Coordinates of C-alpha atoms in Angstrom, one line a residue:
M190 CA 99.5 213.3 134.7
S191 CA 95.7 214.1 134.9
T192 CA 93.9 215.1 131.8
L193 CA 91.5 217.9 131.9
P194 CA 88.0 217.7 130.1
T195 CA 87.2 220.0 127.1
R196 CA 85.9 223.3 128.3
S197 CA 83.2 225.3 127.1
R198 CA 83.8 227.7 124.3
R199 CA 82.3 230.6 126.1
R200 CA 85.1 230.4 128.6
P201 CA 87.8 233.0 128.6
A202 CA 90.9 231.8 127.1
R203 CA 93.1 233.1 129.5
S204 CA 91.6 231.4 132.3
R205 CA 91.1 228.3 130.4
V206 CA 94.8 227.6 129.7
R207 CA 96.0 229.0 132.9
A208 CA 94.0 226.1 134.6
V209 CA 95.5 223.7 132.3
T210 CA 99.0 224.8 133.0
A211 CA 98.7 224.8 136.7
A212 CA 97.3 221.5 136.7
L213 CA 100.2 220.3 134.8
V214 CA 102.5 221.8 137.5
V215 CA 100.5 220.3 140.3
T216 CA 100.7 216.6 138.6
V217 CA 104.3 216.9 138.4
M218 CA 104.9 218.1 141.8
G219 CA 102.3 215.6 143.3
G220 CA 104.5 212.7 142.0
A221 CA 107.9 214.3 143.4
A222 CA 105.9 214.8 147.0
G223 CA 104.8 211.0 146.8
C224 CA 108.4 210.0 146.5
S225 CA 109.5 211.9 149.6
I226 CA 106.9 211.1 152.0
L227 CA 107.0 207.4 153.1
G228 CA 105.6 207.8 156.9
G229 CA 106.9 208.4 160.3
G230 CA 107.5 211.5 162.6
D231 CA 105.0 213.8 164.2
A232 CA 103.4 216.9 163.3
D233 CA 105.8 219.2 165.5
S234 CA 108.8 217.6 164.4
P235 CA 111.8 220.2 164.4
S236 CA 112.7 221.7 160.9
T237 CA 115.2 224.0 159.4
P238 CA 114.9 227.3 157.8
A239 CA 114.5 227.9 154.2
V240 CA 118.0 229.5 154.2
A241 CA 121.0 227.7 155.9
A242 CA 123.1 229.1 158.5
T243 CA 124.8 232.5 157.8
H244 CA 128.2 231.1 158.8
D245 CA 127.9 228.8 155.7
R246 CA 127.8 231.8 153.3
T247 CA 130.5 232.7 151.1
D248 CA 131.1 234.8 147.8
E249 CA 134.0 232.7 146.7
R250 CA 134.1 231.6 143.2
G251 CA 135.0 228.3 141.7
G252 CA 134.9 224.6 142.2
T253 CA 132.3 222.2 141.2
I254 CA 128.9 221.2 142.6
K255 CA 127.4 218.0 142.2
A256 CA 123.5 217.9 141.7
L257 CA 122.3 214.6 142.4
S258 CA 118.5 213.5 141.5
L259 CA 116.3 210.6 140.9
G260 CA 114.7 212.6 137.8
P261 CA 114.1 212.3 134.9
V262 CA 114.4 215.6 133.4
L263 CA 111.7 215.5 130.7
S264 CA 113.2 218.5 128.6
W265 CA 115.5 221.5 128.8
D266 CA 113.4 223.2 125.8
P267 CA 112.2 226.3 127.5
Q268 CA 108.7 226.1 125.9
R269 CA 108.6 222.3 126.6
I270 CA 109.6 222.6 130.3
G271 CA 106.5 221.7 132.7
A272 CA 108.1 220.6 136.0
R273 CA 108.7 223.3 138.5
D274 CA 112.1 221.9 139.6
D275 CA 113.4 221.7 136.1
A276 CA 112.3 225.3 135.4
A277 CA 113.7 226.4 138.7
F278 CA 117.0 224.7 137.7
A279 CA 117.1 225.9 134.1
G280 CA 116.0 229.5 135.2
R281 CA 119.0 229.8 137.6
T282 CA 121.6 228.5 135.2
F283 CA 121.1 228.9 131.4
L284 CA 117.7 230.2 130.8
R285 CA 116.7 233.9 131.4
T286 CA 113.3 235.4 131.2
L287 CA 112.1 239.0 130.9
T288 CA 111.6 239.2 134.6
A289 CA 112.5 236.6 137.6
Y290 CA 112.0 236.3 141.1
Q291 CA 114.9 237.3 143.5
P292 CA 116.9 234.4 145.3
S293 CA 115.6 232.9 148.5
T294 CA 118.3 234.7 150.3
D295 CA 116.9 238.1 149.5
T296 CA 115.8 239.0 152.9
R297 CA 113.7 242.0 151.7
N298 CA 111.0 239.7 150.2
Q299 CA 111.3 236.0 148.4
A300 CA 108.5 237.1 146.1
R301 CA 110.3 240.2 145.0
L302 CA 110.1 240.4 141.2
V303 CA 112.7 242.1 139.1
G304 CA 113.8 242.7 135.7
D305 CA 116.0 239.8 134.2
L306 CA 116.4 239.9 130.5
A307 CA 114.2 243.4 130.7
T308 CA 115.6 246.3 132.6
D309 CA 112.6 246.7 134.8
T310 CA 109.3 244.7 135.5
G311 CA 107.5 246.1 132.5
T312 CA 105.2 249.0 131.6
P313 CA 101.4 248.3 131.0
N314 CA 98.9 250.8 129.5
K315 CA 96.3 252.2 131.5
D316 CA 93.7 249.3 131.0
L317 CA 96.4 246.5 131.4
T318 CA 95.8 245.1 127.9
T319 CA 99.5 246.1 126.5
W320 CA 102.7 245.5 128.2
S321 CA 106.1 246.5 127.2
F322 CA 109.5 245.4 128.4
T323 CA 112.9 246.9 127.3
L324 CA 115.9 244.5 127.0
R325 CA 119.2 245.1 128.7
D326 CA 122.3 246.1 126.7
E327 CA 125.1 243.4 126.3
L328 CA 123.1 240.2 126.5
A329 CA 124.5 237.4 124.9
W330 CA 124.0 234.1 123.8
E331 CA 126.7 231.2 124.5
D332 CA 128.3 232.0 120.9
G333 CA 128.6 235.6 121.7
S334 CA 125.7 236.7 119.5
P335 CA 123.2 239.3 121.4
V336 CA 120.0 238.3 122.8
T337 CA 117.7 240.4 120.7
C338 CA 114.0 241.4 121.2
E339 CA 113.3 238.9 118.0
D340 CA 114.8 236.2 119.8
V341 CA 112.1 236.7 122.8
K342 CA 109.1 237.0 120.2
Y343 CA 110.4 234.0 118.5
G344 CA 110.9 231.7 121.7
I345 CA 107.1 232.7 122.6
S346 CA 105.8 231.9 119.1
R347 CA 107.0 228.3 119.5
S348 CA 104.2 227.7 122.1
F349 CA 101.7 228.1 119.5
A350 CA 103.2 225.1 117.6
T351 CA 101.0 222.8 119.8
K352 CA 101.7 219.6 117.7
V353 CA 105.3 219.9 117.7
I354 CA 106.3 221.6 121.3
T355 CA 104.3 220.1 123.9
G356 CA 104.5 219.7 127.9
G357 CA 105.2 223.6 128.7
S358 CA 102.9 226.5 129.8
T359 CA 100.5 227.6 127.0
D360 CA 99.6 230.7 128.8
A361 CA 100.6 232.7 125.8
L362 CA 98.0 231.1 123.7
A363 CA 95.7 232.1 126.4
V364 CA 96.5 235.9 127.0
L365 CA 97.8 237.2 123.8
N366 CA 95.4 239.0 121.2
V367 CA 95.6 236.3 118.8
P368 CA 92.2 235.3 117.4
K369 CA 90.8 232.0 118.0
L370 CA 88.9 229.7 115.7
P371 CA 85.3 228.4 116.4
D372 CA 86.8 225.3 118.2
G373 CA 88.8 227.4 120.3
T374 CA 92.3 226.9 118.8
S375 CA 94.7 229.7 117.6
V376 CA 94.5 231.0 114.2
Y377 CA 98.3 231.0 114.6
T378 CA 100.1 227.6 114.7
G379 CA 103.7 228.6 115.3
P380 CA 106.9 228.9 113.3
Y381 CA 107.0 225.8 111.8
V382 CA 104.0 226.1 109.4
T383 CA 104.5 227.9 106.1
G384 CA 102.6 228.7 103.1
Q385 CA 99.6 230.9 102.2
A386 CA 97.4 229.0 104.9
A387 CA 99.8 230.0 107.5
A388 CA 100.0 233.9 106.5
A389 CA 97.0 235.0 108.4
G390 CA 97.8 233.4 111.6
A391 CA 101.5 234.6 111.3
A392 CA 100.2 238.2 110.7
A393 CA 98.1 237.9 113.9
Y394 CA 100.8 237.0 116.1
N395 CA 103.1 239.6 114.6
S396 CA 100.4 242.1 115.4
A397 CA 100.0 240.8 118.9
V398 CA 103.9 240.7 119.7
T399 CA 105.8 243.5 118.4
C400 CA 109.6 244.6 118.5
R401 CA 110.9 248.2 118.2
G402 CA 114.6 248.0 118.7
M403 CA 115.2 246.5 122.2
T404 CA 111.6 247.0 123.4
I405 CA 109.1 244.1 122.8
T406 CA 105.3 244.8 123.5
F407 CA 102.5 242.4 124.0
A408 CA 98.8 243.1 123.1
L409 CA 96.5 241.0 125.3
S410 CA 93.1 239.9 124.4
A411 CA 91.9 241.1 128.1
P412 CA 93.5 243.1 131.1
V413 CA 96.2 240.9 132.8
S414 CA 97.4 242.8 136.0
D415 CA 99.9 240.1 136.5
F416 CA 101.4 239.6 133.2
N417 CA 104.8 240.6 134.3
E418 CA 104.7 237.7 136.8
M419 CA 103.4 235.3 134.1
V420 CA 106.4 236.0 131.9
T421 CA 108.8 234.6 134.6
Q422 CA 107.8 231.0 133.1
A423 CA 110.3 229.3 131.0
A424 CA 107.7 229.5 128.1
F425 CA 108.4 233.0 127.8
A426 CA 112.1 232.4 127.4
P427 CA 114.2 233.4 124.1
V428 CA 115.1 231.2 121.3
K429 CA 117.4 231.9 118.9
Q430 CA 115.8 230.6 115.6
S431 CA 118.9 229.5 113.8
T432 CA 119.6 227.0 116.6
D433 CA 116.0 225.7 117.0
K434 CA 115.7 221.9 116.5
A435 CA 112.0 221.8 116.7
G436 CA 110.6 218.5 117.3
D437 CA 114.0 217.2 117.8
G438 CA 115.0 219.7 120.4
T439 CA 113.8 218.1 123.6
F440 CA 117.3 218.6 125.5
A441 CA 118.9 220.9 123.4
V442 CA 120.4 223.9 125.3
F443 CA 121.7 227.1 123.8
S444 CA 122.3 229.4 126.9
N445 CA 121.7 232.8 127.6
G446 CA 122.7 232.4 131.3
P447 CA 125.9 231.8 133.5
Y448 CA 126.1 228.3 132.3
K449 CA 126.1 226.2 129.2
L450 CA 126.2 222.2 128.6
S451 CA 129.9 220.9 128.0
A452 CA 128.5 218.0 126.0
P453 CA 124.9 216.9 124.9
W454 CA 122.6 216.0 127.7
R455 CA 122.3 212.2 128.4
A456 CA 118.8 211.3 129.1
S457 CA 118.6 209.1 132.3
T458 CA 122.3 210.0 133.5
G459 CA 122.7 213.7 133.1
G460 CA 125.3 216.3 132.1
S461 CA 127.9 218.7 133.1
W462 CA 127.3 222.8 133.2
V463 CA 130.2 224.9 132.8
R464 CA 130.6 228.5 132.5
N465 CA 129.3 230.4 129.6
P466 CA 132.1 233.1 128.9
H467 CA 129.6 235.4 127.1
W468 CA 127.5 235.8 130.3
K469 CA 128.0 239.1 132.1
A470 CA 127.4 239.4 135.7
S471 CA 126.8 243.2 135.3
T472 CA 123.6 242.3 133.2
D473 CA 122.2 240.1 135.8
E474 CA 120.8 241.2 139.3
V475 CA 119.4 237.5 140.0
R476 CA 122.3 234.9 139.6
R477 CA 125.7 235.0 141.3
A478 CA 127.1 231.9 139.5
F479 CA 129.7 231.1 142.1
P480 CA 130.8 227.4 141.0
D481 CA 132.7 226.9 137.8
R482 CA 130.9 223.7 137.0
I483 CA 127.5 221.9 137.9
D484 CA 127.8 218.1 137.5
Y485 CA 123.9 217.1 137.3
Q486 CA 123.5 213.4 137.7
E487 CA 120.0 211.8 137.5
G488 CA 118.9 208.4 138.0
I489 CA 119.9 208.0 141.5
E490 CA 117.5 206.8 144.2
T491 CA 116.4 209.6 146.6
Q492 CA 117.3 207.6 149.6
T493 CA 120.5 206.5 148.1
V494 CA 121.3 210.2 147.6
A495 CA 120.5 211.3 151.0
Q496 CA 122.6 208.4 152.6
Q497 CA 125.6 209.3 150.4
I498 CA 125.3 212.9 151.2
M499 CA 125.2 212.2 154.9
A500 CA 128.1 209.9 155.1
D501 CA 130.0 213.1 153.6
G502 CA 132.6 211.1 151.7
D503 CA 135.3 212.4 149.3
N504 CA 132.8 212.0 146.6
S505 CA 129.9 213.7 148.3
R506 CA 131.3 216.6 150.2
S507 CA 130.6 219.0 147.3
A508 CA 127.2 217.4 146.5
V509 CA 123.6 218.6 147.1
A510 CA 120.5 216.7 146.9
L511 CA 117.6 217.7 144.5
G512 CA 115.1 215.6 146.1
S513 CA 113.7 215.8 149.6
A514 CA 115.1 213.1 151.9
P515 CA 112.5 210.5 153.3
P516 CA 111.1 211.1 156.3
A517 CA 112.6 208.2 158.2
I518 CA 116.1 209.9 157.2
Q519 CA 114.9 213.4 158.0
Q520 CA 114.3 212.7 161.6
H521 CA 118.2 211.6 161.8
I522 CA 119.4 214.6 160.0
L523 CA 117.3 217.0 162.3
T524 CA 118.8 215.3 165.5
V525 CA 122.2 215.2 164.5
D526 CA 123.6 218.8 164.4
A527 CA 126.5 218.0 162.1
L528 CA 123.7 216.9 159.7
K529 CA 121.2 219.6 160.6
E530 CA 123.6 222.4 159.8
R531 CA 123.9 221.0 156.3
S532 CA 120.3 220.9 155.4
V533 CA 117.2 223.2 154.8
T534 CA 113.6 222.7 154.8
A535 CA 111.2 224.7 152.5
G536 CA 107.4 224.8 151.5
T537 CA 106.8 223.5 148.2
G538 CA 103.6 225.4 147.5
L539 CA 101.7 222.3 147.0
V540 CA 98.7 222.3 148.9
D541 CA 96.4 219.4 149.6
Y542 CA 92.9 220.3 150.3
L543 CA 89.3 218.7 150.2
V544 CA 86.3 219.9 148.3
P545 CA 82.7 219.5 149.5
N546 CA 80.3 218.3 146.6
L547 CA 77.6 221.2 146.5
K548 CA 75.6 218.7 144.2
S549 CA 75.4 216.5 147.2
A550 CA 72.2 216.9 149.3
T551 CA 74.6 216.7 152.3
F552 CA 76.5 219.9 151.4
A553 CA 74.0 221.8 149.8
T554 CA 74.0 224.2 152.8
V555 CA 76.8 226.2 153.9
E556 CA 76.6 225.1 157.6
A557 CA 77.1 221.6 156.6
R558 CA 80.2 222.5 154.5
Q559 CA 81.4 224.5 157.6
A560 CA 80.8 221.4 159.9
L561 CA 83.1 219.3 157.6
A562 CA 85.8 222.1 157.9
V563 CA 85.5 222.5 161.6
A564 CA 85.4 218.7 162.1
T565 CA 88.9 218.1 160.0
N566 CA 91.9 217.5 161.9
R567 CA 94.8 218.9 159.8
E568 CA 97.3 218.0 162.7
A569 CA 96.7 214.5 162.3
Y570 CA 96.8 214.5 158.5
V571 CA 100.3 216.2 158.6
T572 CA 101.6 213.6 161.3
A573 CA 100.5 210.9 158.9
L574 CA 102.3 212.6 155.9
G575 CA 105.4 212.1 158.0
G576 CA 105.4 215.0 160.3
G577 CA 106.7 218.7 160.3
T578 CA 109.1 218.2 157.7
S579 CA 106.7 216.7 155.0
G580 CA 104.0 219.2 155.6
R581 CA 102.5 222.0 157.8
P582 CA 98.8 222.4 158.6
A583 CA 97.1 224.9 156.1
T584 CA 93.8 226.3 156.4
S585 CA 94.1 228.2 153.2
L586 CA 95.2 227.0 149.6
I587 CA 97.5 230.1 149.4
P588 CA 101.0 228.8 150.3
E589 CA 102.7 231.0 153.1
V590 CA 105.4 232.6 151.0
L591 CA 102.9 234.1 148.6
P592 CA 102.1 237.8 149.2
A593 CA 98.5 237.1 149.7
A594 CA 99.2 234.5 152.1
H595 CA 97.2 234.8 155.7
E596 CA 96.7 233.1 158.9
S597 CA 92.9 233.7 158.9
D598 CA 90.9 231.0 160.3
P599 CA 87.5 232.3 159.7
L600 CA 85.6 229.2 161.2
K601 CA 87.8 229.1 164.4
A602 CA 88.4 225.4 164.1
G603 CA 92.1 225.3 164.9
D604 CA 94.5 222.6 163.2
G605 CA 93.0 220.1 165.5
G606 CA 89.4 220.6 164.5
D607 CA 86.5 221.0 167.0
A608 CA 83.9 218.1 167.2
G609 CA 81.5 220.0 169.3
M610 CA 81.2 223.0 167.1
A611 CA 80.6 220.8 164.0
K612 CA 78.0 218.9 165.6
V613 CA 76.2 222.3 166.2
L614 CA 76.7 223.4 162.6
L615 CA 75.1 219.9 161.4
G616 CA 72.0 220.8 163.7
K617 CA 71.9 224.0 162.0
A618 CA 72.1 222.5 158.8
G619 CA 69.1 220.1 159.5
L620 CA 70.9 216.8 159.2
T621 CA 70.6 214.0 161.4
I622 CA 73.5 212.5 163.0
P623 CA 75.3 210.2 161.8
V624 CA 75.7 211.8 158.4
P625 CA 76.9 209.6 155.8
I626 CA 79.7 210.9 153.5
R627 CA 81.5 209.2 150.7
V628 CA 85.2 210.5 150.2
A629 CA 87.0 210.0 147.2
Y630 CA 91.0 210.5 146.9
R631 CA 94.0 209.4 144.9
S632 CA 95.5 206.4 146.6
S633 CA 98.8 205.8 147.6
P634 CA 100.5 204.3 150.8
V635 CA 101.0 207.5 152.3
A636 CA 97.7 208.8 151.1
D637 CA 95.8 206.0 152.4
K638 CA 97.4 206.6 155.8
A639 CA 96.8 210.4 155.8
M640 CA 93.1 210.0 154.7
A641 CA 92.4 207.5 157.3
S642 CA 93.7 210.0 160.1
L643 CA 90.8 212.2 159.5
V644 CA 88.2 209.6 160.1
A645 CA 88.2 210.0 163.9
G646 CA 87.5 213.6 163.7
W647 CA 84.9 213.4 161.3
T648 CA 83.1 210.5 163.2
E649 CA 83.4 212.3 166.7
A650 CA 81.7 215.2 164.9
G651 CA 78.6 213.3 163.8
F652 CA 79.7 212.2 160.4
A653 CA 79.7 208.7 159.1
P654 CA 82.7 208.6 156.3
T655 CA 83.5 206.1 153.8
L656 CA 86.8 206.6 152.1
T657 CA 87.1 205.6 148.4
P658 CA 90.6 205.3 147.2
L659 CA 90.9 205.8 143.5
K660 CA 94.4 205.1 141.6
D661 CA 94.0 205.3 137.8
E662 CA 93.6 208.8 136.1
Y663 CA 92.4 210.1 139.4
F664 CA 91.5 213.9 138.3
T665 CA 90.0 212.8 135.0
T666 CA 87.6 210.5 137.0
I667 CA 86.5 212.9 139.4
A668 CA 86.0 215.6 136.7
Q669 CA 83.5 213.6 135.1
P670 CA 79.9 214.3 135.5
A671 CA 79.1 211.0 137.1
A672 CA 81.6 211.7 140.1
A673 CA 78.9 214.3 141.3
S674 CA 76.5 211.5 142.3
A675 CA 78.9 209.0 143.6
Y676 CA 80.8 210.9 145.9
D677 CA 80.1 213.9 148.8
V678 CA 83.7 215.0 149.2
F679 CA 86.8 215.2 146.8
W680 CA 90.4 215.1 147.7
S681 CA 92.7 217.5 145.5
N682 CA 96.0 219.5 145.4
W683 CA 97.1 222.7 143.7
A684 CA 100.3 224.7 143.3
P685 CA 100.6 228.0 141.8
A686 CA 102.2 228.8 138.4
W687 CA 103.9 232.2 139.8
A688 CA 103.7 234.0 143.0
S689 CA 100.3 235.3 142.9
A690 CA 96.8 233.9 144.2
S691 CA 95.5 234.7 140.7
T692 CA 96.9 231.2 139.6
I693 CA 94.9 229.5 142.5
L694 CA 91.7 230.8 143.3
P695 CA 90.1 231.5 139.9
A696 CA 91.3 228.2 138.3
L697 CA 89.8 226.2 141.0
F698 CA 86.6 228.3 141.9
D699 CA 85.3 230.6 138.9
S700 CA 82.4 228.7 137.6
S701 CA 82.3 230.4 134.5
I702 CA 85.7 229.2 133.3
N703 CA 85.2 225.6 134.8
M704 CA 81.8 224.4 134.3
S705 CA 80.3 222.8 131.1
S706 CA 78.3 220.2 130.0
A707 CA 81.8 218.0 130.0
G708 CA 81.9 218.5 133.8
P709 CA 83.2 221.0 136.5
G710 CA 86.9 221.2 135.2
R711 CA 89.0 221.7 138.4
D712 CA 85.9 223.1 140.3
Y713 CA 85.3 219.5 141.4
G714 CA 82.8 220.6 144.0
Y715 CA 80.5 222.6 141.7
F716 CA 81.0 225.6 143.6
N717 CA 78.9 228.2 141.7
D718 CA 78.7 231.9 143.0
V719 CA 78.3 234.7 140.3
K720 CA 79.2 237.3 142.8
I721 CA 82.6 235.4 143.4
N722 CA 83.1 235.1 139.8
A723 CA 82.7 238.9 139.5
E724 CA 85.0 239.6 142.3
M725 CA 87.7 237.5 141.0
A726 CA 87.6 239.4 137.5
R727 CA 87.4 242.6 139.3
I728 CA 90.6 241.6 141.2
N729 CA 92.3 240.7 138.2
T730 CA 92.2 244.3 136.9
I731 CA 93.8 246.0 140.1
P732 CA 97.1 247.2 138.8
D733 CA 98.8 247.5 142.1
R734 CA 100.4 244.2 143.1
S735 CA 100.0 245.0 147.0
E736 CA 96.5 246.0 146.8
R737 CA 95.5 243.1 144.2
E738 CA 97.0 240.5 146.7
K739 CA 95.3 241.8 149.5
A740 CA 92.0 241.5 147.6
W741 CA 93.0 238.0 146.9
T742 CA 93.5 237.2 150.6
A743 CA 90.0 238.9 151.5
L744 CA 88.5 236.5 148.6
D745 CA 90.1 233.6 150.1
V746 CA 88.6 234.1 153.4
R747 CA 85.1 234.3 151.8
L748 CA 85.8 231.2 150.1
Q749 CA 86.6 229.3 153.3
T750 CA 83.5 231.0 155.3
L751 CA 81.4 229.6 152.3
G752 CA 82.7 226.2 152.7
A753 CA 84.1 226.1 149.0
Y754 CA 87.2 224.1 150.1
I755 CA 88.9 222.8 153.2
G756 CA 92.8 223.2 153.4
L757 CA 94.7 220.2 154.7
A758 CA 98.6 221.0 154.5
E759 CA 101.2 222.5 152.3
R760 CA 103.6 220.0 151.6
R761 CA 107.3 220.6 152.5
A762 CA 110.8 219.3 151.4
L763 CA 114.0 218.6 153.2
Y764 CA 117.4 219.1 151.4
I765 CA 120.8 218.0 152.4
A766 CA 124.2 218.9 151.0
G767 CA 127.8 217.9 151.8
S768 CA 130.1 219.7 154.1
D769 CA 131.9 221.8 151.3
V770 CA 128.7 223.5 150.0
R771 CA 127.9 227.0 150.9
N772 CA 124.9 229.3 150.6
L773 CA 122.5 226.4 150.8
S774 CA 118.8 227.6 150.5
A775 CA 115.6 226.6 149.0
N776 CA 113.3 229.0 147.2
E777 CA 109.8 228.6 148.3
V778 CA 108.6 231.0 145.5
I779 CA 109.7 228.7 142.8
G780 CA 108.6 225.5 144.2
G781 CA 110.8 225.1 147.4
V782 CA 113.7 223.7 145.5
V783 CA 117.3 224.1 145.8
E784 CA 118.4 227.5 145.0
F785 CA 121.1 227.5 142.4
A786 CA 121.2 231.4 142.0
D787 CA 123.8 231.8 144.6
I788 CA 125.0 228.2 145.7
A789 CA 128.5 228.0 146.2
V790 CA 131.5 225.3 147.1
R791 CA 134.4 225.7 149.4
Q792 CA 137.9 225.2 147.5

């Protein structure tokens, strides 16, 4: 996991913490992706859709699903969950939030936001600084007690206890109207600190988050147009105070969803999820909860999981892999019809990209940056990753399932690159060919191969690249000021925290929230454009979701045109299930993971 440098105090709190949260997500996913891409295949390998064949659908209830994973799950505590795959599983089984995204089988729109614990997607005031949500009737915990507004308020308060509750999103600290101390920390330090010293902080939190009957209202420190999407995160889930184990509750589960743990979770082996008798389907428009039981087993190698399920023996027919099959196995799965019918491929939302260093004399001009973008062969990069089931060429950082996604290629380079056009642009930049460039990237066997695949295209275009593989603390290293003079180009990756480009572009390219004397933050290329910063701030205040995401699309095209970054590939995953599993799909909105909202098993 990478560690970000300390930010300037002038940086707006919302964006500062959002960047940290999203970086955490990326780091976890980056590790998972590394496990699933072992090499082999080509860029146009056949792939299966994110929803399996319709003849495999059923509304039959009952049976046991076996969920097999390498793991490990780091926590089931709502305010501690940081990995997107863990958050997705939790959010479909035992953990509900004020709002949620519909299952991937929703043909209207995978990114359709609906009320979950709340009756709808929330009501903001005119300037988007206050949001209110009204809870549904008949919501219940696994002991039959009601889920209350105060439970939601208490759950969110735990995120402020940063010395006790660690690992999850801290967006609540960033956006709620709770004052900060001079060092940037909150005056409120969570529900575990008592006494006179904590009273002022508690009062500030109680002013920012208020309950009136079944309605919870949030006062924000600045306008947040997509706050109703932010609260889909596990960190905004309710916690019943009497069940809170504080620092000892890493794997404690107290369910308000359709499943509960039948016995305490066993780290490194797993646990079994059985029906929560107090969950009512009438209160839930997201989860169908078809199986009676989910046996979650972790600690099994990804390749072993895939091979066992492919064999479809007695113990595997009702099993589903939670990790992507290795590419060598993927090719076999996709060429055998009986296996292909039991598989699903989906985008993970994790996008690899390159960042030209604007402090480098080489990339001081927009034409030079455009030349590198035009010379980059994304098809070769994807082939080196493992082919079409491991990734797809991507010019944009916005994953294709998000509302702001687009197919624009403003530089007209195509996925294979255009060496001739790149040479023309280098000439316009006033650079003499060959142009030396030093490229830093995070090393792994697959990454070494993928980055090497770009060298030929760059060389043909007139660059003279030197690749520098870095292993330890990669993101920390390239965020240091010294990196600006050591490298001309940086490799990176990113994934959204929820289904909006607001969790991508500002976190990476708003210099006002990234750059400080400590370094560039996640703006590794020192991209600094006050007009772009102002436009990001404006977009964040657009109340209409459709119009807001269109504005993010237009801004992304501007960033590509300016050479702020060069998209490479969106990572993909392929999952396989046994022959008795039905309704197999993968939800690209919540990380391209297996969708447990309506998965079923044949009796």
